[in-house]
Amino acid sequence: MERTTSPPMTSAASADQAPSYAPTVRTAAVLGLTALLATSQLYAMIPLLGPAAADWHTGAASLTWLVSAFGLGYAAGFLLFGPLSDRFGRRRVIVAGIAATAVTTGLVAAAPGPHAALALRVLQGVTTGAFPPVAMAYIAERVAPRHRLTTVTLLTTGFLSAAVVGQLVAQGLAAALDWRAFFVVGAAAFVLLALVLLRVLLPDEPRTDGSPLDAYRAMPPLLVRRDLLPLYLATTTVLAAFVAIYTGLQLTGTTGLLGLRASALPVILAVPLLSSRLARVPARARLALALATAAAGVALVGLLHPGTLGLALLLMLVTAGIAVAIPTLIDTIGSRAGAARAPAVSLYSALLFAGASLGPQIAGTLAAHGLAALGFALAALLAAGAVLPLAGPRAARSGR
């Protein structure tokens, strides 16, 4: 589907002219690839903890903040740039954010020590955070309605696949070259993507209505709404547990990590294909079952002490629960927020990755006691996430 152009509107009849939409295939491909690279910056640090610790002569557990720092910056970027794109334009913010991320990613590669790396990882997270919420808004506005679901699915698949692909690529580059190589290659990839995005995304339309401050003002009331608060609390548990279990595997020296990381990818790719069938289950029940499934997976890791094959199967179970819970939360929060959908989803995204930033700290605290302690703690966390939406007020149960 190629880009279309519209002649200048010179009469009232022009108002009925079909709007100009973005080329679907190219748009979906470049946004999905950008989502994969952007979110890989969070997960890639997990397998790099050991090599970075050896380089800086420190303990790997002390460097878990390098994962958390990016997650916190990423969450802050969601809140900052989503509303700003209402004023300055979607393409302008996306391209500028990705170009800035090329610089901050290169700076991480040059970090002389853990303290400098910590500050640079926060900065890298902030600049990378310009992409996800603005990309979602761009799809809603510039992709033809009949292609929006497919485009969003490819975008979210890129975000989820990053959990596996980012770790695999980082582990491979660290083994072949050096832990810094992932960030050098990433910086070059961000430069290329900024140029591609500039070419593929449609030019911004003039915006004169509203103010970015309106979106910022809308966020605090959403956090205390009785129908949204349980969902927001549940959101913080999702990636906290997911990131913690993979960080725990790294810190405990679990063998076969390459295969364990790769085992989750087929599940992540399969879940979007099952979305139409999963949608038949009411959202409240689907969310509770998804988080309960992930809770069961991490609990069994702690209970059974499985070998590599058993651990891979349990990680697939955990991944399946997380991969179903994330889009269910987006859909439910967005539908309940009504006219405040955009700030509500921005808040959701920020809380999701704020939770992700807690995962490495949970793992760093509990991994010394073994995977059993970590598995049981994460099971309790996810179980609480499963119960929260069910325990909300009756009004919150009226969702799909």
PDB file of C-alpha atoms in Angstrom, residues 22-38 94 98 131-132 134-140 142-143 151-152 154-159 193 196-197 200-201:
ATOM      1  CA  ALA A  22       0.441   5.959   5.743  1.00  0.00           C
ATOM      2  CA  PRO A  23       1.716   3.011   3.668  1.00  0.00           C
ATOM      3  CA  THR A  24       0.742   0.105   5.906  1.00  0.00           C
ATOM      4  CA  VAL A  25       3.445  -2.464   5.196  1.00  0.00           C
ATOM      5  CA  ARG A  26       6.381  -0.071   5.424  1.00  0.00           C
ATOM      6  CA  THR A  27       4.936   1.692   8.458  1.00  0.00           C
ATOM      7  CA  ALA A  28       4.243  -1.527  10.371  1.00  0.00           C
ATOM      8  CA  ALA A  29       7.675  -2.939   9.502  1.00  0.00           C
ATOM      9  CA  VAL A  30       9.711   0.087  10.569  1.00  0.00           C
ATOM     10  CA  LEU A  31       7.682   0.733  13.726  1.00  0.00           C
ATOM     11  CA  GLY A  32       7.886  -2.941  14.729  1.00  0.00           C
ATOM     12  CA  LEU A  33      11.649  -3.004  14.146  1.00  0.00           C
ATOM     13  CA  THR A  34      12.102   0.216  16.121  1.00  0.00           C
ATOM     14  CA  ALA A  35      10.031  -1.208  18.981  1.00  0.00           C
ATOM     15  CA  LEU A  36      12.248  -4.293  19.014  1.00  0.00           C
ATOM     16  CA  LEU A  37      15.493  -2.309  19.108  1.00  0.00           C
ATOM     17  CA  ALA A  38      14.214   0.268  21.606  1.00  0.00           C
ATOM     18  CA  ILE A  94       9.717  10.061  17.098  1.00  0.00           C
ATOM     19  CA  ILE A  98      15.444   7.964  18.051  1.00  0.00           C
ATOM     20  CA  PHE A 131       9.080   6.277  20.829  1.00  0.00           C
ATOM     21  CA  PRO A 132       6.400   3.924  22.258  1.00  0.00           C
ATOM     22  CA  VAL A 134       4.027   8.511  20.219  1.00  0.00           C
ATOM     23  CA  ALA A 135       4.145   5.521  17.871  1.00  0.00           C
ATOM     24  CA  MET A 136       0.818   4.312  19.300  1.00  0.00           C
ATOM     25  CA  ALA A 137      -0.705   7.763  18.739  1.00  0.00           C
ATOM     26  CA  TYR A 138       0.710   7.886  15.193  1.00  0.00           C
ATOM     27  CA  ILE A 139      -0.907   4.533  14.343  1.00  0.00           C
ATOM     28  CA  ALA A 140      -4.263   5.695  15.713  1.00  0.00           C
ATOM     29  CA  ARG A 142      -2.295   7.957  10.362  1.00  0.00           C
ATOM     30  CA  VAL A 143      -2.877   4.236   9.655  1.00  0.00           C
ATOM     31  CA  THR A 151      -0.027  -2.582  12.870  1.00  0.00           C
ATOM     32  CA  VAL A 152      -0.521  -2.372  16.639  1.00  0.00           C
ATOM     33  CA  LEU A 154       3.269  -5.948  15.073  1.00  0.00           C
ATOM     34  CA  LEU A 155       4.342  -3.048  17.284  1.00  0.00           C
ATOM     35  CA  THR A 156       3.512  -4.858  20.532  1.00  0.00           C
ATOM     36  CA  THR A 157       5.109  -8.056  19.211  1.00  0.00           C
ATOM     37  CA  GLY A 158       8.286  -6.024  18.723  1.00  0.00           C
ATOM     38  CA  PHE A 159       8.109  -4.795  22.324  1.00  0.00           C
ATOM     39  CA  LEU A 193      16.301   3.861  11.905  1.00  0.00           C
ATOM     40  CA  VAL A 196      14.250   5.431   7.722  1.00  0.00           C
ATOM     41  CA  LEU A 197      11.559   6.809  10.034  1.00  0.00           C
ATOM     42  CA  VAL A 200       8.553   6.491   5.930  1.00  0.00           C
ATOM     43  CA  LEU A 201       6.429   8.444   8.420  1.00  0.00           C
TER      44      LEU A 201
END
